[in-house]
Each structure stands twice: as C-alpha cells, then as structure tokens.
Short mmCIF file of C-alpha atoms in Angstrom, two decimals:
data_model
loop_
_atom_site.label_atom_id
_atom_site.label_comp_id
_atom_site.label_asym_id
_atom_site.label_seq_id
_atom_site.Cartn_x
_atom_site.Cartn_y
_atom_site.Cartn_z
CA UNK A 1 40.33 80.65 292.31
CA UNK A 2 37.00 81.73 293.74
CA UNK A 3 34.75 84.46 292.32
CA UNK A 4 35.64 86.74 295.27
CA UNK A 5 39.39 86.41 294.62
CA UNK A 6 38.91 87.15 290.92
CA UNK A 7 36.85 90.25 291.74
CA UNK A 8 39.48 91.52 294.18
CA UNK A 9 42.24 90.93 291.61
CA UNK A 10 40.35 92.90 288.93
CA UNK A 11 39.67 95.72 291.44
CA UNK A 12 43.36 95.86 292.36
CA UNK A 13 44.48 95.99 288.73
CA UNK A 14 41.93 98.73 288.04
CA UNK A 15 43.21 100.85 290.95
CA UNK A 16 46.82 100.41 289.80
CA UNK A 17 45.91 101.35 286.23
CA UNK A 18 44.00 104.40 287.50
CA UNK A 19 47.00 105.56 289.55
CA UNK A 20 49.34 105.18 286.58
CA UNK A 21 47.04 107.26 284.37
CA UNK A 22 46.54 109.90 287.07
CA UNK A 23 50.29 110.25 287.69
CA UNK A 24 50.95 110.52 283.95
CA UNK A 25 48.40 113.34 283.62
CA UNK A 26 49.87 115.20 286.61
CA UNK A 27 53.40 114.87 285.20
CA UNK A 28 52.19 116.21 281.84
CA UNK A 29 50.62 119.28 283.55
CA UNK A 30 53.78 119.93 285.58
CA UNK A 31 55.97 119.82 282.49
CA UNK A 32 53.64 122.23 280.69
CA UNK A 33 53.85 124.71 283.60
CA UNK A 34 57.66 124.45 283.70
CA UNK A 35 57.85 125.09 279.97
CA UNK A 36 55.63 128.19 280.30
CA UNK A 37 57.70 129.52 283.24
CA UNK A 38 60.99 129.05 281.36
CA UNK A 39 59.51 130.90 278.40
CA UNK A 40 58.54 133.84 280.64
CA UNK A 41 62.04 133.93 282.17
CA UNK A 42 63.55 134.07 278.73
CA UNK A 43 61.35 137.02 277.80
CA UNK A 44 62.55 138.95 280.89
CA UNK A 45 66.17 137.97 280.56
CA UNK A 46 68.26 140.45 278.47
CA UNK A 47 70.27 137.52 277.13
CA UNK A 48 67.15 136.05 275.50
CA UNK A 49 65.38 139.27 274.55
CA UNK A 50 65.47 139.82 270.81
CA UNK A 51 64.28 143.47 271.06
CA UNK A 52 66.17 145.27 273.83
CA UNK A 53 65.23 148.73 272.59
CA UNK A 54 61.50 148.05 273.25
CA UNK A 55 62.04 147.51 276.97
CA UNK A 56 62.43 150.74 278.99
CA UNK A 57 63.83 148.80 281.96
CA UNK A 58 66.77 147.70 279.85
CA UNK A 59 67.93 151.08 278.50
CA UNK A 60 71.20 150.77 280.37
CA UNK A 61 72.01 147.62 278.37
CA UNK A 62 71.86 149.47 275.03
CA UNK A 63 75.19 149.09 273.24
CA UNK A 64 76.65 152.33 271.91
CA UNK A 65 76.05 152.26 268.18
CA UNK A 66 77.69 155.13 266.22
CA UNK A 67 75.40 154.48 263.26
CA UNK A 68 72.31 155.35 265.32
CA UNK A 69 72.43 158.99 266.45
CA UNK A 70 69.22 158.77 268.53
CA UNK A 71 70.40 155.80 270.56
CA UNK A 72 73.90 157.25 270.93
CA UNK A 73 72.58 160.59 272.15
CA UNK A 74 70.34 159.08 274.78
CA UNK A 75 73.03 156.65 275.90
CA UNK A 76 75.66 159.39 276.21
CA UNK A 77 73.36 161.70 278.13
CA UNK A 78 72.81 158.97 280.71
CA UNK A 79 76.52 158.27 281.04
CA UNK A 80 78.12 161.71 281.28
CA UNK A 81 80.82 162.45 283.85
CA UNK A 82 79.28 163.51 287.18
CA UNK A 83 80.78 167.01 287.08
CA UNK A 84 79.00 167.94 283.84
CA UNK A 85 75.70 169.80 284.14
CA UNK A 86 74.04 170.04 280.73
CA UNK A 87 71.92 173.01 281.85
CA UNK A 88 75.05 175.18 282.19
CA UNK A 89 77.38 173.72 279.55
CA UNK A 90 77.54 173.29 275.81
CA UNK A 91 78.41 169.63 275.34
CA UNK A 92 79.42 167.85 272.14
CA UNK A 93 80.29 164.20 271.59
CA UNK A 94 82.67 163.03 268.84
CA UNK A 95 82.53 159.29 268.19
CA UNK A 96 85.35 157.74 266.16
CA UNK A 97 84.68 155.10 263.54
CA UNK A 98 87.79 153.26 264.70
CA UNK A 99 89.95 153.27 267.83
CA UNK A 100 92.82 155.76 268.03
CA UNK A 101 95.54 156.80 270.48
CA UNK A 102 95.74 160.14 272.30
CA UNK A 103 99.04 160.95 270.60
CA UNK A 104 97.12 162.03 267.46
CA UNK A 105 95.67 164.96 269.43
CA UNK A 106 99.03 166.43 270.48
CA UNK A 107 99.41 168.75 267.51
CA UNK A 108 96.01 170.40 268.13
CA UNK A 109 97.30 172.69 270.89
CA UNK A 110 94.69 171.33 273.27
CA UNK A 111 96.29 172.83 276.38
CA UNK A 112 95.73 176.36 275.09
CA UNK A 113 92.08 175.66 274.26
CA UNK A 114 91.44 173.99 277.60
CA UNK A 115 92.91 176.96 279.49
CA UNK A 116 91.52 179.82 277.42
CA UNK A 117 88.01 178.38 277.07
CA UNK A 118 87.88 176.68 280.49
CA UNK A 119 86.98 173.52 278.57
CA UNK A 120 86.41 170.09 280.04
CA UNK A 121 87.89 167.34 277.85
CA UNK A 122 87.22 163.60 278.22
CA UNK A 123 88.17 160.42 276.37
CA UNK A 124 87.01 156.84 276.67
CA UNK A 125 87.04 153.54 274.80
CA UNK A 126 83.84 151.57 274.16
CA UNK A 127 81.65 152.20 277.20
CA UNK A 128 84.37 152.44 279.84
CA UNK A 129 84.57 155.28 282.35
CA UNK A 130 85.49 158.70 280.99
CA UNK A 131 89.14 159.68 281.50
CA UNK A 132 90.49 163.22 281.74
CA UNK A 133 93.56 165.16 282.83
CA UNK A 134 96.49 163.10 284.11
CA UNK A 135 94.60 159.87 283.42
CA UNK A 136 95.31 160.39 279.71
CA UNK A 137 98.75 159.80 278.20
CA UNK A 138 99.98 159.52 274.59
CA UNK A 139 99.20 155.80 274.37
CA UNK A 140 95.69 156.09 275.79
CA UNK A 141 93.27 154.30 273.42
CA UNK A 142 89.90 155.86 272.77
CA UNK A 143 86.99 155.91 270.37
CA UNK A 144 84.90 158.69 271.98
CA UNK A 145 85.65 162.33 272.78
CA UNK A 146 83.58 164.62 274.95
CA UNK A 147 84.05 168.41 274.94
CA UNK A 148 82.21 170.73 277.33
CA UNK A 149 82.19 174.54 277.28
CA UNK A 150 80.92 176.17 280.54
CA UNK A 151 78.39 178.93 279.94
CA UNK A 152 78.46 180.46 283.44
CA UNK A 153 82.17 180.41 284.24
CA UNK A 154 83.42 183.27 286.41
CA UNK A 155 86.58 183.47 284.31
CA UNK A 156 84.97 183.34 280.88
CA UNK A 157 82.52 185.61 279.11
CA UNK A 158 80.78 183.85 276.25
CA UNK A 159 81.32 185.90 273.09
CA UNK A 160 81.22 185.19 269.37
CA UNK A 161 84.99 184.80 269.50
CA UNK A 162 84.75 182.21 272.29
CA UNK A 163 82.06 180.37 270.39
CA UNK A 164 84.14 180.35 267.20
CA UNK A 165 87.23 179.11 269.05
CA UNK A 166 85.20 176.21 270.44
CA UNK A 167 83.83 175.36 266.99
CA UNK A 168 87.33 175.65 265.50
CA UNK A 169 88.63 173.06 267.94
CA UNK A 170 85.82 170.70 267.02
CA UNK A 171 86.62 171.13 263.33
CA UNK A 172 90.33 170.51 263.93
CA UNK A 173 89.54 167.24 265.65
CA UNK A 174 87.18 166.24 262.82
CA UNK A 175 89.94 166.97 260.29
CA UNK A 176 92.37 164.81 262.27
CA UNK A 177 89.98 161.92 262.97
CA UNK A 178 87.02 160.27 261.26
CA UNK A 179 84.22 161.04 263.73
CA UNK A 180 80.45 161.35 264.07
CA UNK A 181 79.45 164.60 265.82
CA UNK A 182 76.49 164.78 268.22
CA UNK A 183 75.48 167.87 270.20
CA UNK A 184 74.23 166.74 273.61
CA UNK A 185 73.28 170.17 274.96
CA UNK A 186 73.19 173.88 274.14
CA UNK A 187 74.37 173.96 270.54
CA UNK A 188 72.98 177.53 270.54
CA UNK A 189 75.92 178.73 272.64
CA UNK A 190 75.42 182.50 272.52
CA UNK A 191 71.66 182.37 273.02
CA UNK A 192 71.87 179.99 275.99
CA UNK A 193 74.67 181.99 277.62
CA UNK A 194 72.50 185.11 277.33
CA UNK A 195 69.61 183.28 279.00
CA UNK A 196 71.89 182.26 281.89
CA UNK A 197 73.43 185.72 282.38
CA UNK A 198 70.91 186.85 285.02
CA UNK A 199 71.39 183.64 287.01
CA UNK A 200 75.18 183.89 286.75
CA UNK A 201 75.22 187.53 287.92
CA UNK A 202 72.95 186.69 290.85
CA UNK A 203 75.10 183.92 292.29
CA UNK A 204 78.54 185.27 291.35
CA UNK A 205 78.99 187.02 294.70
CA UNK A 206 81.98 187.37 296.99
CA UNK A 207 81.11 189.01 300.30
CA UNK A 208 83.94 191.26 301.60
CA UNK A 209 84.22 193.04 304.96
CA UNK A 210 87.05 195.34 305.98
CA UNK A 211 88.11 195.49 309.63
CA UNK A 212 90.31 198.37 310.81
CA UNK A 213 91.48 199.79 314.16
CA UNK A 214 88.86 201.96 315.82
CA UNK A 215 91.29 204.52 317.22
CA UNK A 216 94.88 203.53 316.46
CA UNK A 217 96.66 203.69 313.11
CA UNK A 218 97.47 199.98 313.16
CA UNK A 219 96.78 196.82 315.12
CA UNK A 220 99.01 195.97 318.11
CA UNK A 221 101.21 193.12 316.93
CA UNK A 222 101.01 190.99 320.09
CA UNK A 223 97.22 190.88 320.23
CA UNK A 224 97.02 190.43 316.45
CA UNK A 225 99.43 187.50 316.48
CA UNK A 226 97.64 185.83 319.40
CA UNK A 227 94.32 186.05 317.59
CA UNK A 228 95.70 184.40 314.44
CA UNK A 229 97.06 181.53 316.45
CA UNK A 230 93.47 180.36 316.90
CA UNK A 231 93.09 176.66 316.02
CA UNK A 232 90.66 177.19 313.14
CA UNK A 233 92.73 179.80 311.28
CA UNK A 234 95.39 178.12 309.18
CA UNK A 235 97.58 178.89 306.19
CA UNK A 236 96.62 177.44 302.83
CA UNK A 237 98.56 178.48 299.72
CA UNK A 238 99.97 181.55 301.55
CA UNK A 239 96.55 182.85 302.59
CA UNK A 240 95.00 182.60 306.05
CA UNK A 241 91.74 180.64 306.00
CA UNK A 242 89.13 179.91 308.62
CA UNK A 243 88.41 176.18 308.58
CA UNK A 244 85.09 174.64 309.58
CA UNK A 245 85.42 173.54 313.23
CA UNK A 246 82.99 170.64 312.57
CA UNK A 247 84.51 169.32 309.33
CA UNK A 248 88.28 168.95 309.19
CA UNK A 249 89.89 170.42 306.09
CA UNK A 250 86.82 172.32 304.86
CA UNK A 251 87.57 176.02 304.20
CA UNK A 252 84.92 178.60 305.04
CA UNK A 253 86.36 182.08 304.40
CA UNK A 254 89.63 183.84 303.74
CA UNK A 255 91.50 186.56 305.69
CA UNK A 256 93.92 188.82 303.78
CA UNK A 257 95.58 192.23 303.82
CA UNK A 258 93.97 195.46 302.64
CA UNK A 259 95.70 194.99 299.28
CA UNK A 260 94.02 191.56 299.04
CA UNK A 261 97.43 189.89 299.28
CA UNK A 262 98.45 187.30 301.91
CA UNK A 263 98.93 188.67 305.42
CA UNK A 264 102.50 189.10 306.70
CA UNK A 265 102.28 188.51 310.43
CA UNK A 266 105.76 189.54 311.54
CA UNK A 267 107.05 191.55 314.51
CA UNK A 268 107.79 194.59 312.36
CA UNK A 269 104.46 194.39 310.47
CA UNK A 270 102.40 197.58 310.30
CA UNK A 271 98.91 196.19 309.75
CA UNK A 272 96.31 198.93 309.23
CA UNK A 273 93.45 196.57 308.52
CA UNK A 274 92.34 193.22 307.17
CA UNK A 275 89.72 191.97 304.69
CA UNK A 276 87.54 188.96 305.42
CA UNK A 277 86.19 187.32 302.27
CA UNK A 278 83.47 184.68 301.83
CA UNK A 279 82.80 183.40 298.30
CA UNK A 280 79.18 182.29 298.16
CA UNK A 281 79.02 179.82 295.20
CA UNK A 282 82.23 177.95 296.08
CA UNK A 283 81.68 177.64 299.84
CA UNK A 284 80.04 174.53 301.23
CA UNK A 285 77.30 175.37 303.72
CA UNK A 286 77.56 179.07 302.85
CA UNK A 287 75.03 180.21 305.46
CA UNK A 288 76.82 178.35 308.27
CA UNK A 289 80.09 179.84 307.04
CA UNK A 290 78.56 183.31 307.21
CA UNK A 291 77.51 182.75 310.82
CA UNK A 292 81.04 181.65 311.71
CA UNK A 293 82.41 184.68 309.86
CA UNK A 294 80.20 187.15 311.77
CA UNK A 295 81.13 185.55 315.09
CA UNK A 296 84.84 185.70 314.27
CA UNK A 297 84.66 189.33 313.16
CA UNK A 298 82.76 190.36 316.31
CA UNK A 299 85.33 188.59 318.47
CA UNK A 300 88.18 190.22 316.55
CA UNK A 301 86.66 193.70 316.97
CA UNK A 302 86.25 193.23 320.72
CA UNK A 303 89.74 191.86 321.35
CA UNK A 304 91.60 194.29 319.06
CA UNK A 305 89.44 197.39 319.49
CA UNK A 306 88.44 197.31 315.82
CA UNK A 307 85.43 198.16 313.71
CA UNK A 308 83.83 196.55 310.64
CA UNK A 309 83.32 198.79 307.61
CA UNK A 310 82.08 198.40 304.05
CA UNK A 311 83.85 199.43 300.83
CA UNK A 312 83.12 203.11 301.52
CA UNK A 313 84.50 202.87 305.09
CA UNK A 314 80.99 203.10 306.49
CA UNK A 315 80.58 201.19 309.75
CA UNK A 316 78.61 197.96 309.48
CA UNK A 317 75.86 197.40 312.03
CA UNK A 318 73.57 194.44 312.86
CA UNK A 319 70.91 195.62 310.36
CA UNK A 320 73.48 195.55 307.55
CA UNK A 321 74.62 192.05 308.60
CA UNK A 322 71.01 190.78 308.66
CA UNK A 323 70.40 192.18 305.16
CA UNK A 324 73.50 190.42 303.84
CA UNK A 325 72.42 187.13 305.41
CA UNK A 326 68.97 187.43 303.83
CA UNK A 327 70.53 188.14 300.42
CA UNK A 328 72.84 185.13 300.80
CA UNK A 329 69.86 182.94 301.66
CA UNK A 330 68.15 183.98 298.41
CA UNK A 331 71.29 183.16 296.40
CA UNK A 332 71.66 179.72 297.98
CA UNK A 333 68.00 178.90 297.35
CA UNK A 334 68.30 179.98 293.71
CA UNK A 335 71.37 177.79 293.22
CA UNK A 336 69.70 174.78 294.82
CA UNK A 337 66.60 175.33 292.65
CA UNK A 338 68.88 174.86 289.62
CA UNK A 339 70.57 171.77 291.15
CA UNK A 340 73.80 173.70 291.64
CA UNK A 341 74.91 173.21 295.24
CA UNK A 342 77.29 175.81 296.79
CA UNK A 343 80.73 174.27 297.24
CA UNK A 344 79.99 171.26 295.01
CA UNK A 345 82.42 170.07 292.32
CA UNK A 346 80.24 171.73 289.67
CA UNK A 347 80.15 175.06 291.52
CA UNK A 348 83.91 174.89 292.02
CA UNK A 349 84.41 174.23 288.30
CA UNK A 350 82.40 177.31 287.31
CA UNK A 351 83.43 179.79 290.01
CA UNK A 352 86.71 178.75 291.69
#
C-alpha cells in the first residue's frame, strides 16, 4: 500500500470518528432539552403540581376541604347557584362531616320556613351541581347545604323575628346533623337589610293607569270585546296580559278590572273602567314595555272614547307620561348599576 493510500485511509477514519463524536454530542444536547421541556410541562400540569393552592390559575381545581374554612369559603363563593346574588342575600353554608340523605330533614318543617322566609334551599354531594325543589327527594344524598335569605324581597320585611327564625332553622339543622357552618355573605342580617332599604324602595314600583269612559257610564261591549281580541293580548292565569310582539311568550303588562281582579268580558258585563299595570323590576325590557303600554292605552282611548286617569281620577297628559318614563329610566339604571337586571331570574325571585 502506497503512502498516498495510507494517508487517505487515515483521513477517512478521522472523518468517520469526527462524525460519530459530533452526532453523539448533538444527541446528548437534544436529550437534555427534552428533559428540561418535560420538567416544565410537569410544573404546569395540575396532575404533577405538588402545590395547587399556590397557583391562581388553578383555583377551580381546589378540592372542597371541610377542615379548611378559608379554602371552603372561597370555593363555595365561586360555585354558588346562578340565581343567588350575595349583595342582596344572607347566605350560609353547612358542610356535613359525612354524607346523609334528605329524609333526615323532613321533621324540620322546612316547607314552612321556605314559604314564610322566602328562603332558597340547596343540597349537593361533593362538588356536584346544587339541587333544589323537585330535584330533591327523600333518598337524595348530600354532604352540603346552602341556605339563602333574601334581604330585598317584596313579600318579606326583615325584622328581628325574621332573623331569629332563620337562625333557628340553622340551629335545628346543626342539631340534626354534624356540620361545619360558614357564612358566605351578610351575617349581619338586620344591618345589611337596613342599608338596602333605600334601594329596595326605589325599585319596588308598579306603574298603574286607570282608563275609564269619557262620557258614558260603561264601555260598549262590542267595541270592548273587539279590542281585546287583538293578537298580543292573551289570557294567562285568568288575567289578560299584553305579550311582547317581538318575543313570543314574554309578558309586558297586565290588564285587569277596577277591583284589580281578572276582567270578565261577557255580553252582560258592565265594565266601568280598566287598570293597566306594569311592574318595573319583574318586566324584561321595562322601557320598551312602557312604550308599548302607552301606545296601547292611546289606541284604546281613541277607539273606545276613553280617558286615562291617575289614582285621584285626574286626567293624564303627555307631560305626566314623559315624567313617568324618565322616572322608570332612573330605576332601570339603578338596578343595572347593582347587577340586578329587570325581568331576570334574580329580580323575579325578589319581586314576583
């Protein structure tokens, strides 16, 4: 073998050796990067995170732990039923130390408390959805109870007696079951109700207008009957309602007799007047409903030779109507400022 061949052989072996070493180094770097990436993934993955409570992004993964009141309180506040508004309700959570069945609550006379105090009552097991009403039967298993007392209910004035009745129910449940009690909002029931009184009085408005014949003693039956055959006026639970022409099934305002009872539209009826009623907090799109109401009343007055009057039988003019609309606008804005939308489930719960 010549010197040239030997030199080429050595050069070839050197190149091969260099490539082997280079590839080994590259493979080592790649494996190091993969190991670092996997470690980062583990730190971000809840399954590999050893300290869930230190990560604000993972608060929804916190397991409900009855032994930790702080964690339980924050967890429960984030997972309340949609219809509960903690600004306007006194809410207490009772967490059982072991699972029970709803049958143990039967002897507590819950129905009476729920009706008299307008209470909302919920049960759930672990971290399932809250169940209430017909969703609960005697065999329903639960380990958490939620009680909510409304502080701005139209049908309930918050008094010391009401407060004591609410507290008595809580104590009865605690005597029956081994529970941990956590107040989620407004433990100071009387004080908070007093703070909300001005707001409640402002929005608790039902606008009434009386319409009576301008010259006759009663409406002519034929014209009256024809008017109430209009497509958007329909019976609902014995009362005549005007339904939103743009949204099927949505009630806007009610029409009733002068005694505030359902109208009897019969051939021998002697109808001396009607009352048109719009309830502001429970009516969706209250301002639109008011516009529809004014239009209907104007049409009614023209076709039946009638006049609109207030509670003192004083005739209502356009200035009066504009003032009412402005007042309604203020009420709606105040409700929306407090995240209480007219006609919403929450508004219906408090004022229906």
